[in-house]
Coordinates of C-alpha atoms in Angstrom, one line a residue:
Chain A
M1 CA 74.5 58.4 34.6
K2 CA 76.0 61.4 37.1
R3 CA 78.8 61.8 34.9
T4 CA 77.1 62.0 31.8
R5 CA 74.6 64.4 33.6
L6 CA 77.7 66.4 34.9
A7 CA 79.6 66.1 31.7
G8 CA 76.7 67.6 29.9
A9 CA 76.1 70.3 32.1
A10 CA 79.8 71.8 32.4
A11 CA 80.4 72.6 29.0
G12 CA 76.7 73.7 27.8
G13 CA 76.7 71.1 25.5
G14 CA 80.6 70.9 24.3
A15 CA 81.5 68.9 27.3
V16 CA 81.6 65.2 26.1
V17 CA 83.4 66.0 22.8
L18 CA 85.8 68.2 25.6
V19 CA 86.0 64.7 27.6
A20 CA 87.0 62.8 24.7
A21 CA 89.6 65.3 23.3
L22 CA 91.1 65.4 26.9
A23 CA 91.7 61.8 27.3
L24 CA 95.5 61.6 28.0
R25 CA 97.6 61.2 24.7
A26 CA 100.7 61.1 27.0
G27 CA 101.7 58.2 29.3
C28 CA 102.9 59.0 32.5
D29 CA 106.6 59.7 31.0
G30 CA 105.3 63.0 30.7
G31 CA 107.9 63.2 27.6
G32 CA 111.3 63.3 28.4
A33 CA 111.7 61.5 31.4
R34 CA 114.0 58.4 31.5
Q35 CA 112.6 54.9 31.5
P36 CA 114.0 52.6 33.2
S37 CA 115.3 49.7 30.8
A38 CA 113.6 45.7 31.6
P39 CA 117.0 44.8 33.2
E40 CA 117.1 47.7 35.4
L41 CA 113.7 47.1 36.8
R42 CA 114.5 42.9 36.7
A43 CA 115.5 41.0 40.1
P44 CA 118.3 40.4 40.9
P45 CA 119.0 44.2 40.5
A46 CA 121.9 45.2 38.7
A47 CA 123.4 48.8 38.3
A48 CA 122.5 50.7 35.2
P49 CA 124.4 50.4 32.4
G50 CA 127.5 52.8 32.6
V51 CA 126.6 54.1 36.2
D52 CA 129.5 53.3 38.6
A53 CA 127.9 52.8 41.8
A54 CA 130.0 54.5 43.8
A55 CA 130.0 57.6 41.7
G56 CA 129.1 60.8 43.1
A57 CA 129.7 60.0 46.6
P58 CA 133.5 59.3 46.7
A59 CA 133.6 60.2 50.4
L60 CA 131.7 57.6 51.1
R61 CA 133.0 54.8 49.3
S62 CA 133.9 53.2 53.1
A63 CA 130.4 52.9 53.2
A64 CA 129.8 51.1 50.2
A65 CA 127.9 47.6 50.4
P66 CA 129.6 44.6 49.1
A67 CA 128.9 44.5 45.4
D68 CA 129.0 41.1 43.2
E69 CA 130.8 40.9 40.0
A70 CA 128.4 43.1 38.0
G71 CA 128.9 46.0 40.4
A72 CA 125.0 44.9 41.9
T73 CA 125.0 45.3 46.0
V74 CA 123.7 41.6 47.5
P75 CA 120.9 41.6 48.6
A76 CA 121.5 40.6 52.0
A77 CA 124.3 43.3 52.2
L78 CA 122.2 45.6 50.8
A79 CA 119.3 44.8 53.6
E80 CA 121.8 44.9 56.5
R81 CA 122.9 48.4 55.1
L82 CA 119.1 49.3 55.0
A83 CA 118.6 47.9 58.5
R84 CA 122.0 49.9 59.8
A85 CA 120.4 53.2 58.1
A86 CA 117.1 52.8 59.6
R87 CA 118.8 51.8 63.0
A88 CA 121.0 55.3 62.7
V89 CA 117.7 57.4 62.2
E90 CA 115.9 55.8 65.1
S91 CA 118.7 56.1 67.8
G92 CA 119.0 59.9 66.8
D93 CA 122.8 59.4 65.3
R94 CA 123.0 62.1 62.6
A95 CA 126.3 61.1 61.6
A96 CA 125.8 57.5 61.1
A97 CA 122.5 58.3 59.5
E98 CA 123.7 61.1 57.0
L99 CA 126.6 58.4 55.8
E100 CA 124.2 55.5 55.8
L101 CA 122.0 57.3 53.3
A102 CA 124.4 59.1 51.3
G103 CA 125.8 55.9 50.0
L104 CA 122.3 54.4 49.6
V105 CA 120.8 57.3 47.3
A106 CA 124.1 58.5 45.5
T107 CA 123.2 57.0 42.3
R108 CA 120.2 55.5 40.4
A109 CA 121.7 52.1 40.5
R110 CA 121.4 52.2 44.4
V111 CA 118.0 53.5 44.1
L112 CA 116.8 50.9 41.6
E113 CA 118.4 48.6 43.6
I114 CA 116.2 49.2 47.0
L115 CA 113.0 49.4 44.9
A116 CA 114.0 45.9 43.8
W117 CA 114.7 44.6 47.3
L118 CA 111.1 46.0 48.3
R119 CA 109.8 44.3 45.8
Q120 CA 110.9 41.0 46.4
Q121 CA 110.1 41.1 50.6
P122 CA 107.2 39.1 51.5
A123 CA 104.4 40.1 53.5
P124 CA 105.5 41.8 56.5
P125 CA 108.2 43.1 55.0
P126 CA 111.3 42.7 57.8
E127 CA 112.4 45.4 59.9
P128 CA 113.9 47.7 60.2
A129 CA 115.9 47.1 56.9
T130 CA 112.1 47.9 55.3
S131 CA 112.2 51.1 57.7
G132 CA 115.5 51.9 55.9
A133 CA 114.6 51.4 52.1
L134 CA 111.7 53.6 52.9
L135 CA 114.1 56.7 54.5
A136 CA 116.4 55.8 51.6
L137 CA 113.6 56.1 49.0
Q138 CA 112.3 59.5 50.9
A139 CA 115.9 60.8 50.9
G140 CA 115.8 60.3 47.2
L141 CA 112.7 61.6 46.4
L142 CA 113.6 64.9 48.4
L143 CA 117.3 64.9 46.9
A144 CA 115.6 65.0 43.4
A145 CA 112.8 67.3 44.1
Q146 CA 115.8 70.0 45.0
D147 CA 117.7 69.4 41.3
S148 CA 120.6 67.3 43.2
A149 CA 122.9 65.5 41.3
Q150 CA 122.3 63.1 43.4
P151 CA 120.7 60.2 42.8
G152 CA 120.8 61.0 39.2
F153 CA 116.5 61.7 38.6
S154 CA 114.2 64.2 38.1
S155 CA 111.8 64.5 40.1
L156 CA 109.3 63.7 37.5
E157 CA 111.4 60.4 36.8
F158 CA 111.8 59.6 40.7
V159 CA 107.8 60.0 41.5
E160 CA 107.2 57.6 38.4
L161 CA 109.6 54.9 39.1
V162 CA 107.9 54.6 42.3
L163 CA 104.7 55.1 41.5
R164 CA 105.7 52.0 38.9
E165 CA 106.4 50.1 41.9
L166 CA 103.6 50.6 43.8
A167 CA 100.9 48.1 42.4
L168 CA 103.6 45.2 42.8
L169 CA 103.9 45.6 46.4
D170 CA 102.2 44.4 49.7
P171 CA 99.6 46.4 50.5
G172 CA 101.0 47.1 53.8
L173 CA 104.1 48.8 52.6
R174 CA 102.3 50.2 49.3
R175 CA 100.3 52.5 52.1
R176 CA 103.5 53.3 53.6
L177 CA 105.4 54.2 50.4
I178 CA 102.1 56.6 49.4
A179 CA 102.1 58.3 53.0
L180 CA 105.8 58.8 52.1
L181 CA 105.3 60.3 48.8
A182 CA 102.3 62.3 50.3
G183 CA 104.1 63.8 53.2
A184 CA 107.6 64.4 51.4
R185 CA 108.3 68.2 51.7
T186 CA 111.2 70.2 50.8
A187 CA 111.9 73.7 52.3
A188 CA 110.3 75.2 48.9
G189 CA 106.9 72.7 49.6
P190 CA 105.5 69.4 49.1
A191 CA 107.7 67.5 47.0
L192 CA 104.5 65.8 45.1
D193 CA 102.9 68.8 43.3
A194 CA 101.5 69.1 40.1
R195 CA 103.9 68.1 37.6
H196 CA 103.0 64.6 39.1
L197 CA 99.1 64.4 38.6
R198 CA 99.5 62.6 35.6
C199 CA 101.8 60.1 36.3
V200 CA 99.3 59.2 39.3
L201 CA 96.2 59.6 37.1
E202 CA 98.0 57.0 34.9
L203 CA 98.2 54.8 37.7
R204 CA 95.2 55.0 38.4
R205 CA 93.8 54.6 35.1
T206 CA 95.8 51.2 35.0
H207 CA 95.4 49.9 38.5
P208 CA 91.4 51.0 39.5
E209 CA 91.6 48.9 42.7
L210 CA 94.3 51.2 43.9
A211 CA 92.0 54.3 43.7
E212 CA 91.0 54.9 47.0
E213 CA 94.9 54.5 48.2
L214 CA 96.2 57.0 45.8
G215 CA 93.9 59.5 47.5
P216 CA 96.7 61.0 49.6
L217 CA 98.4 61.3 46.6
L218 CA 95.7 63.5 44.4
E219 CA 95.1 65.3 48.0
Q220 CA 98.6 66.6 48.2
I221 CA 98.7 67.5 44.0
G222 CA 95.4 69.4 44.4
S223 CA 96.6 71.6 47.3
A224 CA 99.7 72.2 45.1
L225 CA 97.7 73.1 42.1
G226 CA 97.9 76.8 41.6
G227 CA 96.3 79.2 39.4
S228 CA 99.0 78.8 36.7
A229 CA 98.6 74.9 36.8
R230 CA 94.6 75.5 36.2
D231 CA 94.2 73.4 32.2
Q232 CA 92.1 71.4 30.4
D233 CA 93.6 68.4 32.5
L234 CA 91.5 69.6 35.6
R235 CA 88.4 69.7 33.6
R236 CA 88.9 66.5 32.8
L237 CA 89.6 65.8 36.4
F238 CA 86.6 66.8 37.5
L239 CA 84.4 65.5 35.0
E240 CA 85.7 61.8 35.3
G241 CA 86.4 61.7 39.0
E242 CA 83.1 63.1 40.2
D243 CA 82.3 59.9 42.6
D244 CA 85.9 60.3 43.7
P245 CA 86.6 62.4 47.0
A246 CA 90.2 62.6 46.5
L247 CA 89.9 63.4 42.3
V248 CA 86.9 66.1 42.9
K249 CA 89.1 67.8 45.5
A250 CA 92.1 68.0 43.7
A251 CA 90.5 69.3 40.6
L252 CA 87.2 71.6 41.9
A253 CA 89.3 74.1 43.9
S254 CA 91.4 75.4 40.6
L255 CA 88.4 75.2 38.6
L256 CA 86.4 77.1 41.2
A257 CA 89.2 79.7 41.2
S258 CA 88.8 80.1 37.8
E259 CA 85.6 79.5 36.4
P260 CA 83.7 80.2 39.6
Q261 CA 79.9 81.0 37.8
L262 CA 80.3 77.4 35.7
F263 CA 81.8 75.5 38.2
L264 CA 80.1 76.4 41.6
A265 CA 76.9 75.7 40.4
L266 CA 77.8 72.2 38.8
A267 CA 79.5 71.7 42.3
E268 CA 76.7 72.8 44.6
E269 CA 74.9 70.1 41.9
L270 CA 76.9 67.3 42.8
F271 CA 76.6 67.7 46.3
A272 CA 73.1 67.8 46.3
L273 CA 73.0 64.5 44.4
N274 CA 75.1 62.6 46.5
K275 CA 73.0 63.1 49.9
D276 CA 74.7 60.0 51.3
D277 CA 77.7 60.4 50.0
A278 CA 79.2 62.4 53.5
R279 CA 83.6 62.2 51.9
L280 CA 82.2 63.5 48.7
R281 CA 80.2 66.2 49.9
S282 CA 82.9 67.0 52.7
A283 CA 85.6 67.1 49.3
I284 CA 83.1 69.3 47.4
V285 CA 82.7 71.8 50.9
Q286 CA 86.1 72.0 51.0
A287 CA 87.1 72.9 47.8
I288 CA 84.2 75.4 47.7
V289 CA 85.8 77.2 50.7
S290 CA 89.1 77.1 49.5
A291 CA 89.0 78.5 46.1
A292 CA 84.7 79.7 45.6
P293 CA 84.6 83.7 46.0
V294 CA 84.2 84.4 49.3
D295 CA 81.0 85.5 49.1
D296 CA 79.5 82.6 47.5
A297 CA 81.4 80.2 49.3
A298 CA 79.6 81.5 52.7
A299 CA 76.5 81.3 51.0
M300 CA 76.9 78.1 49.9
L301 CA 78.4 76.9 53.5
A302 CA 75.4 78.5 55.2
R303 CA 73.0 76.3 52.4
T304 CA 74.3 73.5 53.9
G305 CA 72.9 74.3 57.3
S306 CA 74.9 71.1 59.0
V307 CA 77.8 71.5 61.0
Q308 CA 79.4 69.0 59.7
F309 CA 81.2 71.0 57.6
L310 CA 82.9 73.2 60.8
T311 CA 86.2 72.4 59.4
Q312 CA 85.2 73.7 56.1
A313 CA 83.6 77.0 58.0
H314 CA 87.4 77.7 60.0
V315 CA 89.0 77.5 56.2
L316 CA 86.7 80.1 55.0
G317 CA 87.3 82.2 58.1
T318 CA 91.3 82.0 57.1
R319 CA 90.8 83.2 53.9
P320 CA 91.4 87.1 53.2
G321 CA 87.9 88.3 53.2
G322 CA 86.4 85.3 54.4
L323 CA 85.6 86.8 57.9
E324 CA 83.6 89.8 55.8
A325 CA 81.8 87.2 54.2
L326 CA 80.8 84.9 56.6
A327 CA 79.7 88.2 59.1
R328 CA 77.5 89.3 55.4
E329 CA 76.0 86.2 55.4
Y330 CA 75.0 85.7 59.0
D331 CA 73.7 89.5 58.8
R332 CA 71.6 88.5 55.7
L333 CA 70.3 85.5 57.4
L334 CA 69.3 86.9 60.7
Q335 CA 67.6 89.8 58.8
A336 CA 65.8 87.2 57.0
D337 CA 65.2 85.6 60.3
G338 CA 65.7 82.3 58.6
N339 CA 68.1 79.0 58.4
A340 CA 69.4 79.2 62.0
R341 CA 72.0 75.9 61.6
G342 CA 73.4 78.0 58.5
R343 CA 73.6 80.7 60.5
E344 CA 75.5 78.4 63.7
L345 CA 77.9 77.1 60.9
L346 CA 78.4 80.7 59.8
V347 CA 79.0 81.9 63.2
A348 CA 81.6 79.0 64.0
G349 CA 84.3 80.3 61.1
M350 CA 84.1 83.4 62.9
L351 CA 87.4 82.5 64.5
A352 CA 88.8 86.2 64.1
E353 CA 85.8 88.0 65.0
S354 CA 86.1 90.4 67.7
E355 CA 85.2 89.5 71.3
P356 CA 82.1 92.2 71.7
V357 CA 80.7 91.2 68.5
L358 CA 80.8 87.3 69.7
R359 CA 79.5 88.2 73.0
G360 CA 76.8 89.8 71.0
I361 CA 75.8 87.3 69.3
A362 CA 75.5 85.2 72.2
R363 CA 73.2 87.4 74.0
L364 CA 70.8 88.2 71.0
D365 CA 70.9 85.6 68.6
P366 CA 67.3 84.2 68.6
D367 CA 68.4 80.7 68.4
P368 CA 69.6 79.1 71.3
Q369 CA 72.6 77.1 69.0
V370 CA 73.6 79.5 67.6
R371 CA 74.2 81.7 70.9
V372 CA 76.1 78.5 72.0
Q373 CA 77.8 78.4 69.1
S374 CA 79.3 81.7 69.6
L375 CA 80.3 81.2 72.8
L376 CA 82.1 78.0 71.7
T377 CA 83.8 80.1 68.7
L378 CA 84.8 82.6 71.3
S379 CA 86.5 80.3 74.3
A380 CA 87.9 77.9 72.1
R381 CA 89.8 80.1 69.7
G382 CA 92.2 81.5 72.9
A383 CA 92.3 83.8 75.9
V384 CA 89.0 85.4 77.3
E385 CA 88.0 87.9 79.9
A386 CA 87.0 86.2 83.2
S387 CA 83.4 88.0 82.9
L388 CA 82.9 85.6 80.0
I389 CA 82.0 83.0 82.9
D390 CA 79.7 85.7 84.6
E391 CA 77.7 86.0 81.6
L392 CA 77.7 82.0 80.9
R393 CA 76.1 81.9 84.6
A394 CA 73.5 84.7 83.5
L395 CA 72.4 83.1 80.1
R396 CA 72.2 79.6 82.0
A397 CA 70.2 81.3 84.9
S398 CA 67.9 83.4 82.5
G399 CA 65.9 80.2 81.8
G400 CA 67.2 77.6 79.1
P401 CA 67.4 77.9 75.5
A402 CA 63.8 78.1 75.0
Q403 CA 63.8 81.7 77.3
G404 CA 66.9 83.1 75.8
G405 CA 69.1 81.2 77.7
I406 CA 71.7 78.2 77.2
S407 CA 71.7 74.9 78.7
T408 CA 73.5 73.6 81.9
L409 CA 75.3 71.0 79.1
S410 CA 76.3 74.0 76.7
S411 CA 77.4 76.1 79.3
M412 CA 80.0 73.2 80.8
W413 CA 81.6 73.0 76.8
V414 CA 82.0 76.9 77.3
A415 CA 83.7 76.6 80.6
E416 CA 85.7 73.6 79.8
N417 CA 87.3 75.7 76.8
V418 CA 88.3 78.6 79.5
L419 CA 89.7 76.1 81.9
A420 CA 91.9 75.2 78.7
R421 CA 92.6 78.2 76.9
S422 CA 92.7 80.9 79.4
P423 CA 95.3 81.6 82.0
G424 CA 94.7 83.5 85.3
A425 CA 91.7 84.6 86.5
A426 CA 89.3 83.5 83.3
R427 CA 90.5 80.0 84.1
D428 CA 89.8 80.3 88.0
A429 CA 86.3 81.4 87.4
A430 CA 85.8 78.7 85.1
R431 CA 87.3 76.5 87.6
E432 CA 85.1 77.9 90.4
Y433 CA 81.9 77.9 87.9
L434 CA 82.2 74.0 87.3
S435 CA 82.8 73.3 90.5
E436 CA 79.9 74.9 91.6
L437 CA 77.4 72.8 89.4
V438 CA 79.5 69.6 90.8
R439 CA 77.8 71.1 94.3
D440 CA 74.6 71.7 93.1
A441 CA 72.0 69.1 94.3
S442 CA 69.4 70.7 92.4
L443 CA 70.8 69.3 89.0
P444 CA 70.5 66.0 87.3
E445 CA 73.3 63.5 88.5
S446 CA 74.3 63.2 85.1
E447 CA 75.0 66.8 84.7
R448 CA 76.8 66.8 87.8
W449 CA 78.9 64.1 86.8
E450 CA 79.5 65.9 83.7
A451 CA 80.8 69.1 85.0
W452 CA 83.0 66.8 87.5
R453 CA 84.3 64.8 84.6
R454 CA 85.4 68.4 82.8
V455 CA 86.9 70.2 86.1
R456 CA 89.0 67.6 88.0
A457 CA 92.2 67.6 85.8
W458 CA 92.0 71.4 86.8
L459 CA 91.3 70.8 90.5
A460 CA 93.7 70.7 93.4
P461 CA 93.4 66.9 95.3
G462 CA 90.6 66.6 97.5
A463 CA 89.3 69.8 96.5
L464 CA 85.6 68.6 96.2
R465 CA 86.3 65.9 98.7
G466 CA 82.8 65.3 100.5
V467 CA 80.3 66.3 97.7
T468 CA 77.8 63.6 97.4
I469 CA 76.7 62.6 93.9
G470 CA 74.1 60.2 94.1
T471 CA 75.2 57.4 96.4
Q472 CA 78.9 57.9 95.4
V473 CA 81.1 60.4 97.7
L474 CA 84.1 62.6 95.7
P475 CA 87.4 61.4 97.0
Chain B
M1 CA 63.8 63.8 78.9
L2 CA 63.2 60.8 76.1
L3 CA 59.5 61.1 76.9
A4 CA 59.7 64.9 76.5
S5 CA 61.2 64.6 73.0
L6 CA 58.4 61.5 72.2
S7 CA 55.7 64.1 73.2
L8 CA 56.9 66.9 71.3
A9 CA 57.3 64.8 68.1
L10 CA 54.1 63.3 68.6
V11 CA 52.9 66.7 68.4
A12 CA 54.8 67.7 65.5
F13 CA 53.6 65.2 63.2
D14 CA 50.0 64.8 64.4
S15 CA 47.9 66.3 61.2
G16 CA 45.6 68.0 63.6
G17 CA 42.4 65.7 63.2
G18 CA 43.6 63.5 65.7
A19 CA 44.6 60.8 63.6
T20 CA 48.7 60.2 63.5
H21 CA 50.5 60.0 60.6
C22 CA 53.9 57.6 60.8
P23 CA 56.4 59.3 58.8
D24 CA 57.7 55.6 58.2
V25 CA 61.6 56.6 58.5
K26 CA 64.2 56.0 60.8
A27 CA 67.7 57.6 61.9
C28 CA 70.8 56.7 59.9
L29 CA 74.6 56.2 61.7
T30 CA 76.9 58.3 60.8
D31 CA 80.3 57.3 61.7
A32 CA 82.6 59.2 64.0
R33 CA 84.8 61.2 61.6
V34 CA 88.5 63.4 62.0
D35 CA 89.3 65.8 59.8
R36 CA 92.8 67.2 59.8
Q37 CA 93.9 70.6 58.6
N38 CA 96.8 72.6 57.6
S39 CA 100.1 70.0 57.3
L40 CA 103.0 70.8 58.7
G41 CA 104.7 68.0 56.9
N42 CA 106.4 65.1 58.3
C43 CA 108.1 65.4 61.9
G44 CA 111.3 63.8 60.4
F45 CA 114.8 63.4 61.5
G46 CA 116.8 66.3 60.1
L47 CA 120.1 65.9 58.2
S48 CA 122.0 66.9 55.5
L49 CA 122.8 64.8 52.6
F50 CA 124.9 66.2 49.8
G51 CA 124.9 69.6 51.1
L52 CA 120.7 69.7 51.5
D53 CA 119.3 69.9 54.2
L54 CA 116.4 67.0 54.7
S55 CA 113.8 65.8 57.2
L56 CA 113.1 62.1 57.0
G57 CA 110.7 59.4 58.5
G58 CA 108.3 60.1 61.3
P59 CA 104.5 60.8 61.7
E60 CA 102.7 63.3 59.1
C61 CA 101.8 65.8 61.1
F62 CA 98.3 68.6 61.1
G63 CA 98.1 71.8 62.7
T64 CA 94.4 70.9 63.7
V65 CA 92.7 68.1 64.1
Y66 CA 89.0 68.1 64.7
T67 CA 86.9 64.7 66.0
Y68 CA 83.2 64.7 64.8
P69 CA 81.8 61.9 67.1
A70 CA 79.6 59.2 65.5
H71 CA 75.5 60.1 65.7
E72 CA 72.6 59.7 64.0
I73 CA 70.9 62.1 61.2
C74 CA 67.7 62.0 60.1
H75 CA 68.1 61.7 55.9
G76 CA 64.7 60.4 54.8
H77 CA 65.2 56.7 54.8
A78 CA 62.1 54.3 54.7
N79 CA 61.4 52.2 57.9
P80 CA 57.8 51.4 58.3
G81 CA 56.5 52.3 61.7
T82 CA 59.2 54.5 62.8
L83 CA 60.2 58.1 63.1
C84 CA 63.5 60.1 63.2
L85 CA 63.7 61.8 66.4
Y86 CA 66.2 64.8 67.5
E87 CA 67.9 63.2 70.7
Q88 CA 70.6 65.6 72.1
R89 CA 73.6 67.7 70.9
L90 CA 77.0 66.2 71.1
V91 CA 80.2 68.2 71.1
I92 CA 82.9 68.7 67.7
T93 CA 86.8 68.8 69.5
A94 CA 89.7 70.3 67.7
E95 CA 93.2 69.9 69.1
K96 CA 96.4 71.6 68.1
C97 CA 99.3 69.8 66.9
E98 CA 103.1 70.4 66.1
C99 CA 106.5 68.3 65.9
S100 CA 108.0 67.9 69.1
R101 CA 111.0 65.9 69.9
A102 CA 110.0 63.1 72.5
T103 CA 112.2 61.1 74.9
L104 CA 112.7 57.4 74.4
L105 CA 112.9 56.5 78.2
G106 CA 115.8 55.6 79.7
T107 CA 117.8 55.9 76.3
G108 CA 118.7 59.2 76.4
I109 CA 117.5 59.6 72.7
F110 CA 115.4 62.4 71.4
L111 CA 113.1 61.5 68.7
P112 CA 110.8 63.8 66.5
E113 CA 107.1 63.5 67.2
C114 CA 103.6 65.0 66.2
E115 CA 102.3 66.1 69.8
C116 CA 98.7 67.0 70.1
E117 CA 96.9 69.1 73.0
F118 CA 93.1 69.7 72.9
A119 CA 92.1 73.3 71.9
G120 CA 88.8 72.9 72.6
N121 CA 84.9 72.4 72.0
V122 CA 84.4 74.0 68.6
G123 CA 81.1 73.1 68.1
T124 CA 78.1 70.9 68.3
L125 CA 76.2 69.0 65.7
E126 CA 72.9 67.3 66.5
D127 CA 72.4 63.6 67.3
F128 CA 69.0 61.9 66.4
Q129 CA 66.8 58.4 66.9
T130 CA 64.6 55.9 65.9
A131 CA 61.4 55.7 68.0
N132 CA 58.5 53.7 67.5
C133 CA 55.6 55.2 66.2
A134 CA 53.4 53.1 68.3
S135 CA 55.1 54.8 71.3
L136 CA 53.7 58.1 70.3
G137 CA 50.3 57.0 69.8
Q138 CA 47.5 54.9 67.5
P139 CA 49.4 54.1 64.4
E140 CA 47.4 54.4 61.3
P141 CA 45.8 51.2 60.1
G142 CA 48.0 49.0 58.0
V143 CA 51.0 50.0 60.1
R144 CA 52.7 47.7 62.1
P145 CA 55.4 49.3 64.1
T146 CA 58.9 47.8 64.1
P147 CA 61.8 47.9 66.5
P148 CA 64.4 50.5 65.2
A149 CA 66.9 48.7 62.8
A150 CA 70.0 46.7 64.9
G151 CA 72.5 49.3 64.7
G152 CA 70.7 52.2 63.2
A153 CA 69.4 53.8 66.8
R154 CA 70.4 53.9 70.0

C-alpha cells in the first residue's frame, strides 16, 4: 500500500506508468559483456576454450599449479596454491604473495576455476585456502577495475560473474565475498560503482531472500552515483525499493540532488510513514543530509527533533555551506523559542563552528540540553582552551539545568572529552576538575564513581589514594 | 530521582480536575546502534601485480564510528495501565579510526589493521521507561495496572 501511494505521488499522476516503463529490459549482462559458457561454470572447472592458462604471465610459469590433461588445475593443487597465497599474505611475505596471486589471476580461466572451487566447498569452507580464494578474487576485481590485461575481464563482467555465484555459496562465504566486493578500492575510488547497479538489482530480483545481504553492495554503489549517473533507473529504484534502506539511500541521494522539491517532499512523507523502522528512517535522513540543498536539509534535520540522527548532523556540517545552514536554522528556531530538540541536533552538527560561538550557545541557549550539546560539540572535535573547564565549573555551580546551568553528570562528559582531546593545561584542568568531583563528599556516590571511572586512566597511580566513596577506599 | 520523575509525570497527565488519566502507553526498546562514516577502504596488504599497485584483504576501515546506546523511547505504543516516563540521558560516543600496522606478537610480522580510539562524547539521547499508573495515584475506573512488558522496560 505504501508503494502505491508513493508511486502516485512521485510523478504527479504518471508514476505508475513510469514504474512499468522503467522495468529492466536488459539482464545483468548490460549488453556486450561476455557470458561464461556452461562448460566454464560447470564443476570440475575447465579452462575456457582457446585460453592458455599461463598466457599473460610467462614469467610466472614456475609458480603454476599442476594441470590435468584438459589444462584445468587439479582442485587439490588449486586449494594448496590458494592456501599458499593466503599464508604469504598473512606472513607479510610480499614477494611470495605477488608470485602466487599473479599466477592465480593471470587468466580468466584461472578465475573461473577459483569460483568453481569456492562453490564446491562444504560449510565451513577450509582455511586458509578459502581466504586465498577471496584474496585472489579481490585482486582480480581490482585489476579488472583498472583495465588491466589480466585476468581478461572487464570490471562489469567480473562483478557479474561473481554475483552470479553468490546465491550458490555457503552463507558465511557469501557474506565475506559481499564485504570484499563492497570494500574493494583502487587509487581511483571504489571498484564497485554505478555501472554495476543493474547487476546487483537483477540478483536482488531473482533472489529476494538475499536482499538484506546485498545491502552493502547497494550502499557502495549509491555512494558512487554522481550527477551524471542520475537516470530513470534511480527513480525506479526509489519507487520500488521504498522499504529497503539500502535501495532508498542509493537512489534518493541522487534524486534529491536533481529534483529536490519533488523528492524532498516524498522523502519526508516516507520518513513520517515509517515511524518504527529505524534503519529506513536513518537511510532517508542520510540521503537528505548528503544531497538535498543544505538549507532544506538543516530544516528537515531539525524537524526530526531526534539526536538519533547525530551522525547525519555531522555529515551535513561537513558539506559546503552546511555549517551556515545549520547556524541559520538554529537562529530561526531560537528566535521562535521553539523545538529545543531540533536545536540540540543542529548544534551537534556545528563541528566547524568557532569556539566563541559554541561557548556563547552554552551560556545563553534557554534549554539545558542544547547548552550541554554545545559544550560536547566543542570539546569532542579537538583541543580547547583551559578556560573551558572554568566555564564548566561555573555552569555547574549556577544551580543546575533549571537555573541556566548544567548537571554534574553532563559536566563530566565534557571534562572527559577535554582529557581525551586537549593536551597541556586544558587536560590538567580537566583532570583536576574530575578529581574534585571524586573527592566531593556532598555528591551522590553514583556521581563520584562516575567521575572516578572517567578520570582514573589519566591519573598517576595512587593520586586519589585514601579517598573514600561510600564504604570503599580508592587504591 | 525516580520518585521525582513520577511526581512530575503525575502533574503532567493530571487533567486538572483531580482525576488522573492513565495514558496507557509504554516505552519501547531501541537497540544499540553503530554508525560508520567515511570509509577508508580496506586496511589491506599492499602489493604489486602486473605493474599495478593493489591493497588486498584486511578489515574495512571507517574514519569515524558512532555508538548509540540501547535506550527506550516513547512512540505511543498501547499498554493498559502504564505510561512512558523520562528516565535519564545516555551518551553517544565517537571513535576515530585509521589503518595501522599491527605486530603479531613474537613473530616480527607486521599486518595492517583498522585501529580506533575514543574521540569523544558527541551527544546525548533521552532514555525513557515504562511505569505503572497505579504508582502515580488512583487510576480511572476500569483501568487495571499491569506490570511493564518483559524486555520493554527497565
